[in-house]
PDB file of C-alpha atoms in Angstrom:
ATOM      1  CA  UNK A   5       3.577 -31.123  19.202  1.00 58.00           C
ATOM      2  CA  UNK A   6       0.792 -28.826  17.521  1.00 85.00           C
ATOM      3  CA  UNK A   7      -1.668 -30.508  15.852  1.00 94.00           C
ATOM      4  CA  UNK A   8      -1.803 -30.037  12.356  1.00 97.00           C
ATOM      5  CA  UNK A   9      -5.322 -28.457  10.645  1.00 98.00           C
ATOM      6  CA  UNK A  10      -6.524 -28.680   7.415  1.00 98.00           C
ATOM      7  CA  UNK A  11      -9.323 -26.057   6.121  1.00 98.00           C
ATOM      8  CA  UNK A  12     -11.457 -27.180   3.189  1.00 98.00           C
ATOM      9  CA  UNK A  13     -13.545 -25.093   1.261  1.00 98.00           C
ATOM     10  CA  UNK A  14     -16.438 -26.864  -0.590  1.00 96.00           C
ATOM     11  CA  UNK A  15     -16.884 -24.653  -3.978  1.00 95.00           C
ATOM     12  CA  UNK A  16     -18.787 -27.260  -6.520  1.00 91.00           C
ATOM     13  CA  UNK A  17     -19.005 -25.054  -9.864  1.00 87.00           C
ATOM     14  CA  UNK A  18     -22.741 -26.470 -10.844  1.00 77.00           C
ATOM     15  CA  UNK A  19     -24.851 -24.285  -8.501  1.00 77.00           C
ATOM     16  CA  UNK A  20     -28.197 -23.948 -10.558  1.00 76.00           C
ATOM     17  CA  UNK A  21     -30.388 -21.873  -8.427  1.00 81.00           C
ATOM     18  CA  UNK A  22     -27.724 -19.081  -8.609  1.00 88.00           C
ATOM     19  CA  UNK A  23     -25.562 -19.536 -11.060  1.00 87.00           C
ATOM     20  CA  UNK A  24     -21.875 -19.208 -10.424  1.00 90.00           C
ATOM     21  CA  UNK A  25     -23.146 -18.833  -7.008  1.00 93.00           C
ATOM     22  CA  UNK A  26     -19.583 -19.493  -5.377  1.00 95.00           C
ATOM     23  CA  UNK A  27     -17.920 -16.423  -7.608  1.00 95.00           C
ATOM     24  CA  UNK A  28     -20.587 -13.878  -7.934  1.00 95.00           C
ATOM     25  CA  UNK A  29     -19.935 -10.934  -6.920  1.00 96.00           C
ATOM     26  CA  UNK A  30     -20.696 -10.406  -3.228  1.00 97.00           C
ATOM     27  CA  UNK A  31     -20.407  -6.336  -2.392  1.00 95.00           C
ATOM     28  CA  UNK A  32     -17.390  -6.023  -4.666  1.00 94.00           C
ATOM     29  CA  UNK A  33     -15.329  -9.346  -4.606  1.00 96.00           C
ATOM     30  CA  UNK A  34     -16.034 -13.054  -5.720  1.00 97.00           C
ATOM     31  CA  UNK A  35     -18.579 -14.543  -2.672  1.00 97.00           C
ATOM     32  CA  UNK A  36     -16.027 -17.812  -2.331  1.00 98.00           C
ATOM     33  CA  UNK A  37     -13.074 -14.932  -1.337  1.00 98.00           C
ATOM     34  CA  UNK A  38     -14.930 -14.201   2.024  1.00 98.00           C
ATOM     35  CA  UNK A  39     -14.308 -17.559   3.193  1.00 98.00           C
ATOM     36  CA  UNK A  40     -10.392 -17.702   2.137  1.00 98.00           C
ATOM     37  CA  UNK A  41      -9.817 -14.631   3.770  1.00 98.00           C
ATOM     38  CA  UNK A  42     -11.334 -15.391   6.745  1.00 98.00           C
ATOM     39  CA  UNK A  43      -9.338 -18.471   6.783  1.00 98.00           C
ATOM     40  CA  UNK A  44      -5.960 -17.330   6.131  1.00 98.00           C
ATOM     41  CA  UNK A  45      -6.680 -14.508   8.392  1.00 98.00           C
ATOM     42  CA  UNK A  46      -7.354 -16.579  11.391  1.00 97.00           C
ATOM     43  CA  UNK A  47      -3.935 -18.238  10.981  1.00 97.00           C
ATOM     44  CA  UNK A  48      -4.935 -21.500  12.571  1.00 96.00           C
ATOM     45  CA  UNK A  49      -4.361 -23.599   9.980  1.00 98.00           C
ATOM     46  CA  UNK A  50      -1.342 -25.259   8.116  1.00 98.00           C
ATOM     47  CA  UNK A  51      -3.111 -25.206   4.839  1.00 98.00           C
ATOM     48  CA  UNK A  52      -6.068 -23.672   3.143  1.00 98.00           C
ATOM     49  CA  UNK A  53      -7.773 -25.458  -0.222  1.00 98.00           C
ATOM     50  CA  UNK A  54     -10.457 -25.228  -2.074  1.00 98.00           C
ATOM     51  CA  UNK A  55     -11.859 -28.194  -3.470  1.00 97.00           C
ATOM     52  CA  UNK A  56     -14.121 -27.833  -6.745  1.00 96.00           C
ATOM     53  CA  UNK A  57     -14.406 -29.486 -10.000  1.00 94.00           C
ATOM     54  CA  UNK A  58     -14.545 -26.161 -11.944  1.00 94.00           C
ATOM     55  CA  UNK A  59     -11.517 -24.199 -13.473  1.00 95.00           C
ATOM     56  CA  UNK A  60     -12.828 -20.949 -13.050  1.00 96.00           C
ATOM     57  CA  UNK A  61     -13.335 -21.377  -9.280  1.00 96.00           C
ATOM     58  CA  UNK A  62      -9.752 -23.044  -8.837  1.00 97.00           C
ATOM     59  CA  UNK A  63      -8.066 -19.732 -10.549  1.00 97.00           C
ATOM     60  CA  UNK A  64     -10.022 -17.374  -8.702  1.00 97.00           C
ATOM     61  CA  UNK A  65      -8.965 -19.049  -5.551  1.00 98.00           C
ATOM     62  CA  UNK A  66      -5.316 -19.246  -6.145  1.00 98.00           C
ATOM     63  CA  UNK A  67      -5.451 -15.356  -6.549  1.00 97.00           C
ATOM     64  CA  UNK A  68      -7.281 -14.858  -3.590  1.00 97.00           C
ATOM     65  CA  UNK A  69      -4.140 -17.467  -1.496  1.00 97.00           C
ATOM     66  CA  UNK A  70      -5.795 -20.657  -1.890  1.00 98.00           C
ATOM     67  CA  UNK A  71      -3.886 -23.554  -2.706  1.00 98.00           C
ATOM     68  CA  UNK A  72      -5.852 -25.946  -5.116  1.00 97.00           C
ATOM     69  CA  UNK A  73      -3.946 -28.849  -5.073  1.00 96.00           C
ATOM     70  CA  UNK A  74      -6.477 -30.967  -7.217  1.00 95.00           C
ATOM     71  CA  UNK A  75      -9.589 -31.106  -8.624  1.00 95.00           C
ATOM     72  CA  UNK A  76     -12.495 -33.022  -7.245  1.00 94.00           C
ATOM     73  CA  UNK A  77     -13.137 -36.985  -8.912  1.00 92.00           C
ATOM     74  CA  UNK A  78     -16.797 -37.256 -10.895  1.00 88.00           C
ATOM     75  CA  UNK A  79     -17.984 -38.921  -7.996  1.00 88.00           C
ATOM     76  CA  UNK A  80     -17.879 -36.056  -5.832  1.00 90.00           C
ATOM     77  CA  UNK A  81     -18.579 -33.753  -8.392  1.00 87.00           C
ATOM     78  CA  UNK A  82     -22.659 -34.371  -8.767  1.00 83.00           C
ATOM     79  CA  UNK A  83     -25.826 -32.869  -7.531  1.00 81.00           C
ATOM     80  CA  UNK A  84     -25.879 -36.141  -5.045  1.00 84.00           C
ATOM     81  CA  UNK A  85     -22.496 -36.000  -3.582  1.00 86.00           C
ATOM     82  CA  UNK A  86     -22.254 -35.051   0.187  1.00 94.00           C
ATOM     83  CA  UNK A  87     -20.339 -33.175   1.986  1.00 95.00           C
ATOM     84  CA  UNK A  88     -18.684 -35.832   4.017  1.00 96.00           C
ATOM     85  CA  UNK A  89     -17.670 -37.897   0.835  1.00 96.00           C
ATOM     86  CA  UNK A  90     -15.488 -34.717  -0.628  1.00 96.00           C
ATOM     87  CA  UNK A  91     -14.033 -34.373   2.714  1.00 97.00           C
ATOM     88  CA  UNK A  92     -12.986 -37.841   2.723  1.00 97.00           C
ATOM     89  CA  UNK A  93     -12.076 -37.559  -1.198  1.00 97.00           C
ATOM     90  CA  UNK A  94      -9.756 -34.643   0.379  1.00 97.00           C
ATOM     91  CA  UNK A  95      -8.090 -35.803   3.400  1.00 98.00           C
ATOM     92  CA  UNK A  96      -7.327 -39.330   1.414  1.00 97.00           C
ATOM     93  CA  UNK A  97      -5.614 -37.870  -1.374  1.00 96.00           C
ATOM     94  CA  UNK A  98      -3.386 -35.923   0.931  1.00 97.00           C
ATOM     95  CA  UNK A  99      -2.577 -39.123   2.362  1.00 96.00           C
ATOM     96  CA  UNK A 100      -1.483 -40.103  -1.057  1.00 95.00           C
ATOM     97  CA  UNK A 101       1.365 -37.325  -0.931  1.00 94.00           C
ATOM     98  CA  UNK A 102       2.213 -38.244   2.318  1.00 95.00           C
ATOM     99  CA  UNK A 103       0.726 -35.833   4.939  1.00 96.00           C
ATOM    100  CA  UNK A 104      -1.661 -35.990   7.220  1.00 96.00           C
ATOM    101  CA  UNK A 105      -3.888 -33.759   9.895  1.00 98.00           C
ATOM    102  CA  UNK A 106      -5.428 -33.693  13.193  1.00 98.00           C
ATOM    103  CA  UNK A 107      -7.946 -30.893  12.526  1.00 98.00           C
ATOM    104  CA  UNK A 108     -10.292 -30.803   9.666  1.00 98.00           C
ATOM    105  CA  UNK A 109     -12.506 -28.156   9.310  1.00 98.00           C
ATOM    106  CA  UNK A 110     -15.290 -27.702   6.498  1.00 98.00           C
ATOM    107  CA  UNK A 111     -15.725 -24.338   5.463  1.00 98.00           C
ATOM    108  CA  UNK A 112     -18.210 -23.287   3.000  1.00 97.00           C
ATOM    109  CA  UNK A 113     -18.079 -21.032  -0.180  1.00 96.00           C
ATOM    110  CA  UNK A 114     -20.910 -18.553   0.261  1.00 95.00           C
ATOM    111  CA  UNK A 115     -20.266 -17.492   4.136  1.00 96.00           C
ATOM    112  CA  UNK A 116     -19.343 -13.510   3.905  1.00 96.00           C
ATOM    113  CA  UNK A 117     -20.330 -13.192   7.584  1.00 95.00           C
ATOM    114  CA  UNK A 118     -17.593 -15.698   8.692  1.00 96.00           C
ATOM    115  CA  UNK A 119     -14.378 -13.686   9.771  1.00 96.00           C
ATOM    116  CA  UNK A 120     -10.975 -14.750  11.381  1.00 97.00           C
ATOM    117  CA  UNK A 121     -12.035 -14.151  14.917  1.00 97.00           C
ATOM    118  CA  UNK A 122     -14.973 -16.757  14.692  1.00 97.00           C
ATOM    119  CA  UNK A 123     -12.611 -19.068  13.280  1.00 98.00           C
ATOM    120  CA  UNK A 124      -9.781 -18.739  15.875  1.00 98.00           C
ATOM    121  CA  UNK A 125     -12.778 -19.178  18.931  1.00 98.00           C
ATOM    122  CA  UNK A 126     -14.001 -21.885  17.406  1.00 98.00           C
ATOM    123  CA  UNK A 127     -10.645 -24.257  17.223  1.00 97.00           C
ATOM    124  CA  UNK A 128      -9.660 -23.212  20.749  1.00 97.00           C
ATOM    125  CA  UNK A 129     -12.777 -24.622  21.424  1.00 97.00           C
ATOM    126  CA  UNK A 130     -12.216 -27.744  20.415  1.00 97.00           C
ATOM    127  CA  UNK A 131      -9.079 -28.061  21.681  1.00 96.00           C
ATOM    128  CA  UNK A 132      -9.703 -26.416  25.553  1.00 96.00           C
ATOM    129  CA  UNK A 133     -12.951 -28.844  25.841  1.00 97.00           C
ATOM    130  CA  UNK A 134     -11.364 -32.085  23.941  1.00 94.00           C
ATOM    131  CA  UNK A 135     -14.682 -32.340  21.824  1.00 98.00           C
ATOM    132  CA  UNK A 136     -14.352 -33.921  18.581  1.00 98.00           C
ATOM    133  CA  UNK A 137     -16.329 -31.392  16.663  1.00 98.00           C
ATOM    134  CA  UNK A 138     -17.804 -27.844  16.896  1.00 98.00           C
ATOM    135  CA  UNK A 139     -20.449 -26.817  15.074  1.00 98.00           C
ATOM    136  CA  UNK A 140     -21.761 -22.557  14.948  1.00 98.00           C
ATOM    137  CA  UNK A 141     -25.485 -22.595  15.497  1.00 98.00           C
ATOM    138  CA  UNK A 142     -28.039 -20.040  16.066  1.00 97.00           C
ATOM    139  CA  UNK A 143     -31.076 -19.779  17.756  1.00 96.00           C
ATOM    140  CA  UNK A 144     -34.734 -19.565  16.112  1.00 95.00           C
ATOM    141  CA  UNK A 145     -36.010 -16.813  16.505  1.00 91.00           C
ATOM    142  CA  UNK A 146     -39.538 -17.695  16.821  1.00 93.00           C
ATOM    143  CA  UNK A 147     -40.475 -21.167  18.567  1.00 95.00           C
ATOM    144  CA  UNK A 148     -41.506 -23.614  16.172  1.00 96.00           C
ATOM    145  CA  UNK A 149     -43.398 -25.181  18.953  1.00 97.00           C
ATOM    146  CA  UNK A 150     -45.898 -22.711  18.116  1.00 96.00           C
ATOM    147  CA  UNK A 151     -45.868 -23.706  14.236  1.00 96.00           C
ATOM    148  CA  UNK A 152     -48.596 -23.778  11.754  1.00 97.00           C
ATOM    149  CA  UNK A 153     -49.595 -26.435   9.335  1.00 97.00           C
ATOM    150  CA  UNK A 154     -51.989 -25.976   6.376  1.00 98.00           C
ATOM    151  CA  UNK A 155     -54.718 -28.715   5.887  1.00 97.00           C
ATOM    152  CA  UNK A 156     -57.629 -28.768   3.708  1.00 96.00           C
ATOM    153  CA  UNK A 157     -57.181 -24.825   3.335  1.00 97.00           C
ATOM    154  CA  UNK A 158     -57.687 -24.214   7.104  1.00 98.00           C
ATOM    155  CA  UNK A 159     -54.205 -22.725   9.005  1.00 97.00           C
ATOM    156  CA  UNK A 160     -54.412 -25.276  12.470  1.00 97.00           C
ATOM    157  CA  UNK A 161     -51.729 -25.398  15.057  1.00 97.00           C
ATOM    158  CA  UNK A 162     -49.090 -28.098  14.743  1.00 97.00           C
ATOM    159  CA  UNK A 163     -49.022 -28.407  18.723  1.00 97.00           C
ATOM    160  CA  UNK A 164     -51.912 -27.151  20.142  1.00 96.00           C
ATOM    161  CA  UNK A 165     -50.749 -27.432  23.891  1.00 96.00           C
ATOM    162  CA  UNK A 166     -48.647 -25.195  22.908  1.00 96.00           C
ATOM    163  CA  UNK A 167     -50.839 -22.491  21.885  1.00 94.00           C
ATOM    164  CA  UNK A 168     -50.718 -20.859  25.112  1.00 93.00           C
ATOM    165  CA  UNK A 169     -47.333 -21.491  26.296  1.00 94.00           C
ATOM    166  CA  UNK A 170     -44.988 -18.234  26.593  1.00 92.00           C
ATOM    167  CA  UNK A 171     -42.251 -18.306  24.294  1.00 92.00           C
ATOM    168  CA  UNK A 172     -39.567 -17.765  27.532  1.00 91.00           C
ATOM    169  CA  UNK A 173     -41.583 -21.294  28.596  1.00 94.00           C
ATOM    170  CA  UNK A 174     -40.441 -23.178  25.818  1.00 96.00           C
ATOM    171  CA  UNK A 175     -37.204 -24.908  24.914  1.00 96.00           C
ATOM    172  CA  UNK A 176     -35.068 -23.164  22.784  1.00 96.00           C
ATOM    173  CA  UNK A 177     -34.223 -24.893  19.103  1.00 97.00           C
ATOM    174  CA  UNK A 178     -31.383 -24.140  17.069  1.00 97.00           C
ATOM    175  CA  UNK A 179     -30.613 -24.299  13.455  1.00 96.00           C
ATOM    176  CA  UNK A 180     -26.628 -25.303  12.109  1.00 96.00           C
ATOM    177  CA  UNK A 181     -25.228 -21.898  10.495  1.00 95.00           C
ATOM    178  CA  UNK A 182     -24.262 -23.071   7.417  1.00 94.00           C
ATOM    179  CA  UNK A 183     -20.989 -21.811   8.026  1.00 97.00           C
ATOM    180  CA  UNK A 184     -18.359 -24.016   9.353  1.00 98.00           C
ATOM    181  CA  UNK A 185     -17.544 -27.224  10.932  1.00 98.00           C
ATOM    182  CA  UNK A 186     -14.557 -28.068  13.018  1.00 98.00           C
ATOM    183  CA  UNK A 187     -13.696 -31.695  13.203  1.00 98.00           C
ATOM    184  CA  UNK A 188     -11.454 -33.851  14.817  1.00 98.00           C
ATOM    185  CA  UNK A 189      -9.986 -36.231  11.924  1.00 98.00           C
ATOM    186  CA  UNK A 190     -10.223 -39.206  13.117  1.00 98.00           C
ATOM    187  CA  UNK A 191     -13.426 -39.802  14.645  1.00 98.00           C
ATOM    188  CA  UNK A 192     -14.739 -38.010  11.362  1.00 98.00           C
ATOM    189  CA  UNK A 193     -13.104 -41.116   9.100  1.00 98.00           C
ATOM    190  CA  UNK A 194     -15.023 -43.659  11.649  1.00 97.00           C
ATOM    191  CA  UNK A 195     -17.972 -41.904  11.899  1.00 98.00           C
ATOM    192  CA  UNK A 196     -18.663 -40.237   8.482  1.00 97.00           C
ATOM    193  CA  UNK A 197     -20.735 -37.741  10.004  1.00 96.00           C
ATOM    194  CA  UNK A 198     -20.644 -33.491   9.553  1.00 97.00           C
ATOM    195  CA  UNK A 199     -22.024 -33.827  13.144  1.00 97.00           C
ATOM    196  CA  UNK A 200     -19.893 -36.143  15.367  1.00 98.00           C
ATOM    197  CA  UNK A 201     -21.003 -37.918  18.525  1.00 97.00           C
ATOM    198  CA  UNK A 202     -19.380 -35.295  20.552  1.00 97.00           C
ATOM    199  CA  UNK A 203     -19.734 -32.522  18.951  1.00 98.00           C
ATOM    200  CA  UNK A 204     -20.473 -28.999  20.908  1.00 98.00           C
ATOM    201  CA  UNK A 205     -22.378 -25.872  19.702  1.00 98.00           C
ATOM    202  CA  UNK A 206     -20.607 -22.476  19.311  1.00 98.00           C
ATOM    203  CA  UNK A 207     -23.437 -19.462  18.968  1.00 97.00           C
ATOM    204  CA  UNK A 208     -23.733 -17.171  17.061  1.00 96.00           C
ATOM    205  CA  UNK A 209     -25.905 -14.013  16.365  1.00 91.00           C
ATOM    206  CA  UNK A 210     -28.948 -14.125  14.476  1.00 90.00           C
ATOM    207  CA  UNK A 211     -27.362 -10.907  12.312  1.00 88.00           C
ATOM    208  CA  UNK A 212     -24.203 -12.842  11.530  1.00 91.00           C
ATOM    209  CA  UNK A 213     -25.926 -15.930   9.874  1.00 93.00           C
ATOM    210  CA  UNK A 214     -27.951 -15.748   6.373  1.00 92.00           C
ATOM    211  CA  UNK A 215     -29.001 -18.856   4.178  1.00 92.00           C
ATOM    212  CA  UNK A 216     -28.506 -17.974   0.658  1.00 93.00           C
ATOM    213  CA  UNK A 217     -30.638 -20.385  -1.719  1.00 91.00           C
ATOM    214  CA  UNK A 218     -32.262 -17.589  -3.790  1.00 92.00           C
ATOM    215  CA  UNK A 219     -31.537 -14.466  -5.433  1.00 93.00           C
ATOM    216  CA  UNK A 220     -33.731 -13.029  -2.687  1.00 95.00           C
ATOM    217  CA  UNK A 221     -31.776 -14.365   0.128  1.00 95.00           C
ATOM    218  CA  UNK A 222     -28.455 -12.870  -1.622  1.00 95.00           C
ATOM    219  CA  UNK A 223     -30.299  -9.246  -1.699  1.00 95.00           C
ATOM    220  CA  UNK A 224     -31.002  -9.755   2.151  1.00 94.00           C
ATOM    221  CA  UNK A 225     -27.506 -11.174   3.044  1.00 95.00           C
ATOM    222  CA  UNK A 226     -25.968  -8.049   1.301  1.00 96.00           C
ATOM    223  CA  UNK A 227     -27.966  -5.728   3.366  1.00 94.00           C
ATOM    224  CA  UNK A 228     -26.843  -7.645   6.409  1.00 92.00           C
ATOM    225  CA  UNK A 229     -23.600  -7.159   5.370  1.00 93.00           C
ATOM    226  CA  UNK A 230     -23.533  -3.739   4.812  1.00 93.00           C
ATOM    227  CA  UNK A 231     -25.438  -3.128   7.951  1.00 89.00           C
ATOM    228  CA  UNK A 232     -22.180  -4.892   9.906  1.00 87.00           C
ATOM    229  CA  UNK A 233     -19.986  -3.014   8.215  1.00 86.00           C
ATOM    230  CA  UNK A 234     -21.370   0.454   9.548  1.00 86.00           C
ATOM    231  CA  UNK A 235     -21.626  -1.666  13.197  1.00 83.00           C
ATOM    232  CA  UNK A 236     -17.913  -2.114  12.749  1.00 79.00           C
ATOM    233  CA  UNK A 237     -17.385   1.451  11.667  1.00 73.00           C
TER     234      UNK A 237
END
């Protein structure tokens, strides 16, 4: 029997940094339809929702395929709330009507890099390795081994025995995405954890990955955006 997977997109409506963050316009379309898309294109999963507390969001996603089944409680609806609790808020109220999946997997609004294909790697992932998670992470690209830190004015090394130290010589770090995260349901509910105890990395390329915070980093994930799309062409 297939196992049955849920995508969730996160889309709060109180983003205060940018605001309307998860529906400005992204190079011609509403950022939060980039993630829908990418889901419903990857046809791995049995349903697609977006959970929000705000209106606006829920109408925009219902055009763009979406289902919005309901809104989020005021619990989950704060600056505090975290991730994990609307996930749980999510996959318990679809209890309450009665269905119920193997496969949850956390998508997030303001990801225009994320397409089908990732999407479709990822899950076969987790299901050719039997890990209970996958997370997409990318490397730094400088070592932060070789970090500064600021004190009394003066710029010092954080690690001086590692002044010296090729970068090749060093272990690599990596950073999460900020993307998606694939999740086994069950150990999730136990665990209560975005990262799970056996959770595996899936890379990704420095050019496909772009925080955006600031109005700044939504100027440089545009131009990252565009830049793929001439790759592509």
């Amino acid at each position: 029997m297939a196992e049955k997977c849920l995508a969730v997109i996160t889309a709060r409506g109180g983003s205060k940094r940018i605001p309307h963050k998860n529906i400005k316009e992204f190079c011609g379309k509403p950022m939060i339809e980039y993630s829908i898309q990418a889901a419903l294109g990857s046809n791995v999963f049995d349903e697609v929702m977006v959970s929000t507390d705000d209106d606006e969001i829920a109408q925009i996603a219902r055009k763009a395929g979406a289902q919005v089944p309901f809104l989020r409680s005021e619990g989950t609806s704060g600056d505090m709330a975290m991730t994990h609790e609307v996930l749980i808020e999510v996959l318990r109220e679809y209890e309450h009507q009665r269905r119920k999946f193997d496969i949850v997997c956390c998508i997030y609004p303001t990801a225009p890099f994320l397409t089908s294909g990732r999407l479709k790697e990822a899950v076969e992932k987790l299901q050719e390795t039997g890990a209970d998670g996958v997370v997409p992470v990318v490397r730094y690209s400088f070592p932060p081994q070789r970090c500064f830190v600021i004190e009394d004015g003066r710029v010092k090394y954080k690690w001086p025995k590692n002044r010296l130290k090729r970068s090749q010589d060093l272990e690599p770090y990596y950073h999460d995405c900020g993307q998606f995260y694939f999740m086994r349901v069950q150990p999730f509910l136990t665990q209560e954890n975005m990262i799970l105890e056996n959770t595996i990395p899936f890379l990704m390329d420095e050019l496909e990955v772009q925080d955006i915070d600031t109005l700044e980093d939504w100027k440089i994930a545009e131009l990252k955006y565009r830049l793929l799309l001439e790759r592509k062409k």
